[in-house]
Amino acid sequence: MKPLNMLVAGVGGQGILFASKIFFDAAMAKGLKVMGAETHGMSQRGGSVVSHFKMGDQTSSMVIPGTADVLLALERTEGLRNLEFLKPGGVYLVNAPDLSHVPAAVRSHFESTGVRAHFFDADRHALAEGKPLTANLYLIGYLSALPEMPFEFAELKEALTRLSAPAVVEANLKALANGFEGARK
Amino acid sequence: MTDPNRKTMVLLGNEAVARGLLEAGCQLAMSYPGTPSSEILPAFIRFAKSEKIDVYGEWSANEKVAFEEALAASYTGKRTAVIMKQVGLNVAADPMMSSAYTGVRGGFVIICADDPGPHSSQTEQDTRMFGLFAKIPVLDPATPDEARRMLPFAFDLSERYELPVIVRPSLRVCHGRESMTLDTPLVLDRKADFQKDPHRWAATPHYRLLLHKKLNEKLRAVSDEFESNDTWNFVENGGAKSNLAIVAGGMPYATIRDILVDRGVFEKVPVLKIGTPYPFPRKMIEGFAARYESVLVVEEPDQVIEMQLSERKGVMGRGDGTVPDEGELTAAVLMDVLGKVLGKTGVIDEPWAGQNDARDVVAGLELAVRPTSLCPGCPHRSSFYAIRRTFGKKGIYTSDIGCYTLGLNLDAVDTCLDMGAAISMATGFYHAYKRDKGEIPPIVATIGDSTFYHGGLPALAGAVYSDARYVLVILDNLVTAMTGMQPTLALGGQADGSIGNKLPLEDACAGLGCRFVRVHNPYDIEGMKALVQEAHDHCREPEGRVAVVIARHPCLLHEKKRSTPVVRVDVTGECNGCALCRTTFECTALSVGPAIPGKENRFRTVIDRRICADCGECALVCNRGAIVVVEGKNG
């Protein structure tokens, strides 16, 4: 099992805490040591939110800049804001229809540091299903299809099943599966 | 080997503290909410319920009250705790200073969360320093699990020396998460048994001197004990041949350790981790430091370990400017510090390259910072709007600590100092202007419902007594919103979810001698304007007094069942891009739309449907009538 450092960045109300709970649960099911933290400003709603997730033998709950294997951006500006956490060769996955919003300076930074940038229009897919709040799950499904991730799709699916309220479990699992399929297309 | 009977769980730092309280046999805990400490008390009650352990947890009126209640309970022999954030300890400083002298009987632990940054506090003060000042031992956990494990030790120490003990988790420990293997809760069946001892519990100055002598003896004994404690103080890589060593405590220890490991130099640098910064285990720390040419001390938010060192030669830290003297020691900051120090002392040959590249790229993007703002639909916004539109620029607006400090975005907050100060400062402004015998400007104090009971009551008594004349608006959203929706005294909500005695705000104000006490729904902006004007007129009449307006409307984030109708608004072609709504009403759901043709720098207002709360208040604001109600009805 490889260690994993991951950041989930977005704005309040996007389900960032729930997203990181899925990874905590999946890691715990494997008996792994996990740490993490959620950071946000004074605003109750609409402010920047970042969730740190660390798996493996570490001491601090916060990801050290330059060491995140994965930066999951639920919102594009918040993704860019947290770029310093991503390690060279890390995975950047952003909730967007394409990468045209990524400024040139960032593209060349990606190239020079070997960052693998992915995009997935989770908002559009989630909205089309009438479940705009499941965009986070589309992106996690997408992530689980990437070879860099130490979790199998099935492991995340089990974690999501354990964490979902009965009324929404079906819609949640569908969103996760749709994201997974989206990555394989 | 882990015991299969012990559960492993991921806990938030504050939950870990709560779990530690149960594992230490804590029977009563009192608290006042404040970020980053607010989750501890609810978790204490929740965990106790699920383990079927009988405990008492209370949201107290303020930190001083919480401290005195918990201390008295300790006098009966029970194990008790008081929980607060660092500025709360300022409020509780009076009983704390005295309690070091009287001492305690049952274990008594002060849990006080620091906020380096500061992220949601008015100061970056260091509670460890308060420990030195008050002569109370301090324990400083570096991780959530260490915080949990420290609590049984803290209670045991407190009981053995009959001293209060401070446990100081900082923000990142409180809000960090960690998987941990839990210990069994300790169930103490201690009955309250207060043993009278007036020379101690009611000591006069003569006996206070004796108690002080005793306190000093206790501290020397605790310091001796800390010298040999290798659970909270320990050396890593003691055998490494190095010119440089690091002494670190709290969260910065955890951060430093991860950086050293990540950079592959962990084995090269001896590190002394300190979990007991006071009373200072001098021989151990100075003996360690003397073995190295240079010692880097890393701690936050102030220097406490560094300051207590008697030999400063070769010491790098806040004293010589190596470590920044303000702000949080984030991983980014500590990477800069370590990169320089390790280079200078020859631990690494070349400075760490590339660590700032991404930061520089992001800085070059000039990304917009998300403004901190009242939530869309927040009833406080309507109150502030009505106040500001009524009294304009010439009004003096004192405010307080809570969500509503953000009324400064509406130019309706001029001061914010500490809990309760809105009222006493309005009194001070009034008396200062009154001495000049000229026109006294309108003065409006705004304070939240919970803050009013916390620090506003004596201030209002003082205002009535000294005949200060101003408008006091109590922003009553029926909950302590900012810190995570704790109940307030007004509604009688208890920490365990039950409802106790209610203390209506209007009764309290009338009881304190206010004759003008009116309740109004701030969503009725025009009515609010008329009412605050009437209140102002009343307070400046010969027979007037400080006039109270209670602006009552539930916090929209808290309200489970909405009490107001959904009012959907839209912006018509009448919008001329004057931006009055965006600047004076300042709702984040009013966003900048397309440019107005032919008008330079003028942009239409558009409603951001993702965050709009459908309160309809902005329709009352546009003076061209360009924001219209398309569904529902205002008022």
mmCIF file of C-alpha atoms in Angstrom, chain A residues 11 17 21 24 28 32-39 42-48 54 58-65 67 75 77-78 80-81 83-84 103 105-106 109, chain B residues 8-10 119 143-144 172 175-179 251 253-255 257-259 262 331-332 335 358-359 361-362 365 367-373 375 406 481-482 485 557:
data_model
loop_
_atom_site.group_PDB
_atom_site.id
_atom_site.type_symbol
_atom_site.label_atom_id
_atom_site.label_comp_id
_atom_site.label_asym_id
_atom_site.label_seq_id
_atom_site.Cartn_x
_atom_site.Cartn_y
_atom_site.Cartn_z
ATOM 1 C CA VAL A 11 -16.164 26.318 -1.363
ATOM 2 C CA LEU A 17 -16.079 17.204 4.389
ATOM 3 C CA LYS A 21 -15.009 11.162 5.095
ATOM 4 C CA PHE A 24 -11.147 8.211 5.945
ATOM 5 C CA MET A 28 -9.932 2.697 8.196
ATOM 6 C CA LEU A 32 -4.402 2.125 7.868
ATOM 7 C CA LYS A 33 -3.215 5.084 9.949
ATOM 8 C CA VAL A 34 -4.902 8.251 8.744
ATOM 9 C CA MET A 35 -4.785 11.923 9.631
ATOM 10 C CA GLY A 36 -6.366 14.984 8.168
ATOM 11 C CA ALA A 37 -7.835 18.393 8.751
ATOM 12 C CA GLU A 38 -10.406 20.747 7.386
ATOM 13 C CA THR A 39 -9.612 24.421 7.064
ATOM 14 C CA MET A 42 -14.989 32.792 9.134
ATOM 15 C CA SER A 43 -17.845 32.469 6.635
ATOM 16 C CA GLN A 44 -20.439 29.832 7.406
ATOM 17 C CA ARG A 45 -21.385 29.635 3.748
ATOM 18 C CA GLY A 46 -19.609 30.213 0.424
ATOM 19 C CA GLY A 47 -16.053 30.599 1.758
ATOM 20 C CA SER A 48 -12.889 28.729 0.738
ATOM 21 C CA LYS A 54 -2.941 11.858 4.877
ATOM 22 C CA GLN A 58 2.985 10.853 9.597
ATOM 23 C CA THR A 59 2.675 13.212 12.575
ATOM 24 C CA SER A 60 0.974 16.390 11.377
ATOM 25 C CA SER A 61 -2.649 16.508 10.283
ATOM 26 C CA MET A 62 -1.825 18.994 7.508
ATOM 27 C CA VAL A 63 -0.318 18.190 4.110
ATOM 28 C CA ILE A 64 3.159 19.704 3.655
ATOM 29 C CA PRO A 65 3.412 21.908 0.536
ATOM 30 C CA THR A 67 3.793 16.556 -1.058
ATOM 31 C CA GLU A 75 -14.065 24.547 -7.746
ATOM 32 C CA THR A 77 -10.248 28.975 -8.388
ATOM 33 C CA GLU A 78 -9.856 27.052 -5.137
ATOM 34 C CA LEU A 80 -5.447 27.005 -8.366
ATOM 35 C CA ARG A 81 -5.168 28.663 -4.977
ATOM 36 C CA LEU A 83 -1.390 24.396 -6.162
ATOM 37 C CA GLU A 84 1.601 24.743 -3.843
ATOM 38 C CA PRO A 103 -3.795 30.155 -17.005
ATOM 39 C CA ALA A 105 1.656 30.211 -16.262
ATOM 40 C CA VAL A 106 0.006 27.282 -14.525
ATOM 41 C CA HIS A 109 4.228 24.924 -14.305
ATOM 42 C CA THR B 8 -9.888 2.267 16.617
ATOM 43 C CA MET B 9 -11.617 5.388 15.333
ATOM 44 C CA VAL B 10 -10.910 8.569 13.423
ATOM 45 C CA HIS B 119 -8.160 32.640 12.252
ATOM 46 C CA THR B 143 -1.541 15.740 17.796
ATOM 47 C CA PRO B 144 -5.201 14.834 18.419
ATOM 48 C CA ARG B 172 -4.664 22.495 14.108
ATOM 49 C CA HIS B 175 -9.485 20.652 14.055
ATOM 50 C CA GLY B 176 -7.111 17.907 12.925
ATOM 51 C CA ARG B 177 -8.353 14.339 12.501
ATOM 52 C CA GLU B 178 -6.461 11.199 13.408
ATOM 53 C CA SER B 179 -7.099 7.484 13.637
ATOM 54 C CA MET B 251 1.685 21.588 16.398
ATOM 55 C CA TYR B 253 6.701 19.814 16.362
ATOM 56 C CA ALA B 254 4.380 17.703 14.196
ATOM 57 C CA THR B 255 4.931 19.942 11.176
ATOM 58 C CA ARG B 257 8.872 16.276 11.917
ATOM 59 C CA ASP B 258 6.888 15.670 8.719
ATOM 60 C CA ILE B 259 9.031 18.155 6.779
ATOM 61 C CA ASP B 262 9.702 14.206 3.672
ATOM 62 C CA ALA B 331 4.199 24.121 6.940
ATOM 63 C CA ALA B 332 5.097 26.708 4.278
ATOM 64 C CA MET B 335 9.867 24.988 5.368
ATOM 65 C CA ALA B 358 4.135 26.889 -7.203
ATOM 66 C CA ARG B 359 3.566 29.573 -4.586
ATOM 67 C CA VAL B 361 3.012 30.979 -9.860
ATOM 68 C CA VAL B 362 -0.174 31.205 -7.788
ATOM 69 C CA LEU B 365 -2.399 34.828 -10.781
ATOM 70 C CA LEU B 367 -6.708 35.177 -7.508
ATOM 71 C CA ALA B 368 -9.626 36.999 -5.961
ATOM 72 C CA VAL B 369 -9.875 36.406 -2.223
ATOM 73 C CA ARG B 370 -13.359 35.310 -1.251
ATOM 74 C CA PRO B 371 -14.754 38.084 0.897
ATOM 75 C CA THR B 372 -15.896 37.240 4.385
ATOM 76 C CA SER B 373 -19.505 38.279 4.469
ATOM 77 C CA CYS B 375 -24.609 34.772 4.695
ATOM 78 C CA LEU B 406 -19.265 41.527 9.573
ATOM 79 C CA ALA B 481 -24.484 30.988 15.354
ATOM 80 C CA MET B 482 -20.852 31.778 14.676
ATOM 81 C CA MET B 485 -25.239 26.790 16.745
ATOM 82 C CA LEU B 557 -28.677 28.271 8.678
#
